[in-house]
Amino acid sequence: MRNNKFVTGIFWDDKDLMNGIKEIQAKGISIFDVRTPFPVHGLDDVLKLKRSRLPRLGFVAGALGAIVAFGFQMWVFTESWPINFGGKPYLSVPSFVPVTFELAVLFAAISLVFGFLIRSGLGPGAPTVIFDERTSDDAFLVVILEDENNQSDRITEVLNSVGAQEVKQVEPTKTQNDG
């Protein structure tokens, strides 16, 4: 995003935003980003975003956690430190279930947090790019990158025609996160 110029259009309603995005795409303009104050149902389908692979990561990490928990308990109670509790067998699988479940959840949760931060480029020290501060409060923002195919005048005209309330050319503000 070096020295790039962007044109932004603000919408005040999520329905207007969805209709505006469809019309912008129909006119052959590619959208760089959409910033919203809350998740908008169906926005990822309209923007044709690929489905996230984070659920797979969570499943694999959860399965690994369950295997580690069950294997560790099996080793401890049969080989390392076998103790006879009231005549129960050393390998008592039902008693292993709670710990196995909890470790599966722990592994999945931790892997999802770090997977999301790494994939999104977020975390301590990552720069925050701000196009318009109102998007964290109540505004919906469509960001379009200026290039040789999409000049500022054409983008502004299209955004105004699809119902954007405010259209302006911006250079995003970068702030450094102190973590």
PDB file of N, CA and C in Angstrom, residues 10 13 18 21 28 31 75-76 95 107 125 146 150 158 165 171 178:
ATOM      1  N   ILE A  10     -18.957   6.606   1.686  1.00  0.00           N
ATOM      2  CA  ILE A  10     -19.599   6.269   2.956  1.00  0.00           C
ATOM      3  C   ILE A  10     -21.080   6.018   2.735  1.00  0.00           C
ATOM      4  N   ASP A  13     -26.277   2.874   5.785  1.00  0.00           N
ATOM      5  CA  ASP A  13     -27.146   1.727   6.028  1.00  0.00           C
ATOM      6  C   ASP A  13     -26.547   0.502   5.350  1.00  0.00           C
ATOM      7  N   MET A  18     -24.880  -2.925   0.567  1.00  0.00           N
ATOM      8  CA  MET A  18     -24.928  -4.150  -0.243  1.00  0.00           C
ATOM      9  C   MET A  18     -25.380  -3.845  -1.670  1.00  0.00           C
ATOM     10  N   ILE A  21     -22.538  -1.997  -3.504  1.00  0.00           N
ATOM     11  CA  ILE A  21     -21.431  -2.878  -3.885  1.00  0.00           C
ATOM     12  C   ILE A  21     -21.789  -3.669  -5.134  1.00  0.00           C
ATOM     13  N   GLY A  28     -17.848  -2.849 -13.336  1.00  0.00           N
ATOM     14  CA  GLY A  28     -16.483  -3.273 -13.618  1.00  0.00           C
ATOM     15  C   GLY A  28     -15.413  -2.668 -12.738  1.00  0.00           C
ATOM     16  N   ILE A  31     -13.307  -3.619  -5.897  1.00  0.00           N
ATOM     17  CA  ILE A  31     -13.330  -3.002  -4.573  1.00  0.00           C
ATOM     18  C   ILE A  31     -12.111  -3.477  -3.795  1.00  0.00           C
ATOM     19  N   TRP A  75      -0.437 -43.114  29.207  1.00  0.00           N
ATOM     20  CA  TRP A  75       0.932 -43.414  29.607  1.00  0.00           C
ATOM     21  C   TRP A  75       1.111 -43.282  31.126  1.00  0.00           C
ATOM     22  N   VAL A  76       0.581 -42.185  31.695  1.00  0.00           N
ATOM     23  CA  VAL A  76       0.751 -41.953  33.130  1.00  0.00           C
ATOM     24  C   VAL A  76       0.080 -43.055  33.946  1.00  0.00           C
ATOM     25  N   SER A  95     -12.875 -42.156  32.520  1.00  0.00           N
ATOM     26  CA  SER A  95     -12.309 -41.115  33.380  1.00  0.00           C
ATOM     27  C   SER A  95     -11.361 -40.190  32.611  1.00  0.00           C
ATOM     28  N   PHE A 107      -6.317 -26.540  22.807  1.00  0.00           N
ATOM     29  CA  PHE A 107      -5.463 -26.527  21.620  1.00  0.00           C
ATOM     30  C   PHE A 107      -6.157 -25.813  20.457  1.00  0.00           C
ATOM     31  N   GLY A 125       2.652  -4.573  17.315  1.00  0.00           N
ATOM     32  CA  GLY A 125       3.587  -3.984  16.371  1.00  0.00           C
ATOM     33  C   GLY A 125       3.072  -3.828  14.958  1.00  0.00           C
ATOM     34  N   GLU A 146      -7.247   3.614  -6.664  1.00  0.00           N
ATOM     35  CA  GLU A 146      -7.065   4.291  -7.950  1.00  0.00           C
ATOM     36  C   GLU A 146      -5.967   3.594  -8.726  1.00  0.00           C
ATOM     37  N   ASN A 150      -9.074   2.661 -13.220  1.00  0.00           N
ATOM     38  CA  ASN A 150     -10.048   3.368 -12.391  1.00  0.00           C
ATOM     39  C   ASN A 150      -9.466   4.702 -11.948  1.00  0.00           C
ATOM     40  N   VAL A 158     -19.175   6.970 -10.073  1.00  0.00           N
ATOM     41  CA  VAL A 158     -19.870   5.707  -9.813  1.00  0.00           C
ATOM     42  C   VAL A 158     -20.359   5.648  -8.366  1.00  0.00           C
ATOM     43  N   GLN A 165     -23.118   8.510   0.426  1.00  0.00           N
ATOM     44  CA  GLN A 165     -23.460   9.801   1.026  1.00  0.00           C
ATOM     45  C   GLN A 165     -22.310  10.793   0.978  1.00  0.00           C
ATOM     46  N   GLU A 171      -5.609   9.344   1.426  1.00  0.00           N
ATOM     47  CA  GLU A 171      -4.410   8.542   1.632  1.00  0.00           C
ATOM     48  C   GLU A 171      -4.543   8.052   3.062  1.00  0.00           C
ATOM     49  N   ASP A 178       1.479  -0.025  19.623  1.00  0.00           N
ATOM     50  CA  ASP A 178       2.530  -0.244  20.606  1.00  0.00           C
ATOM     51  C   ASP A 178       2.428  -1.623  21.244  1.00  0.00           C
TER      52      ASP A 178
END
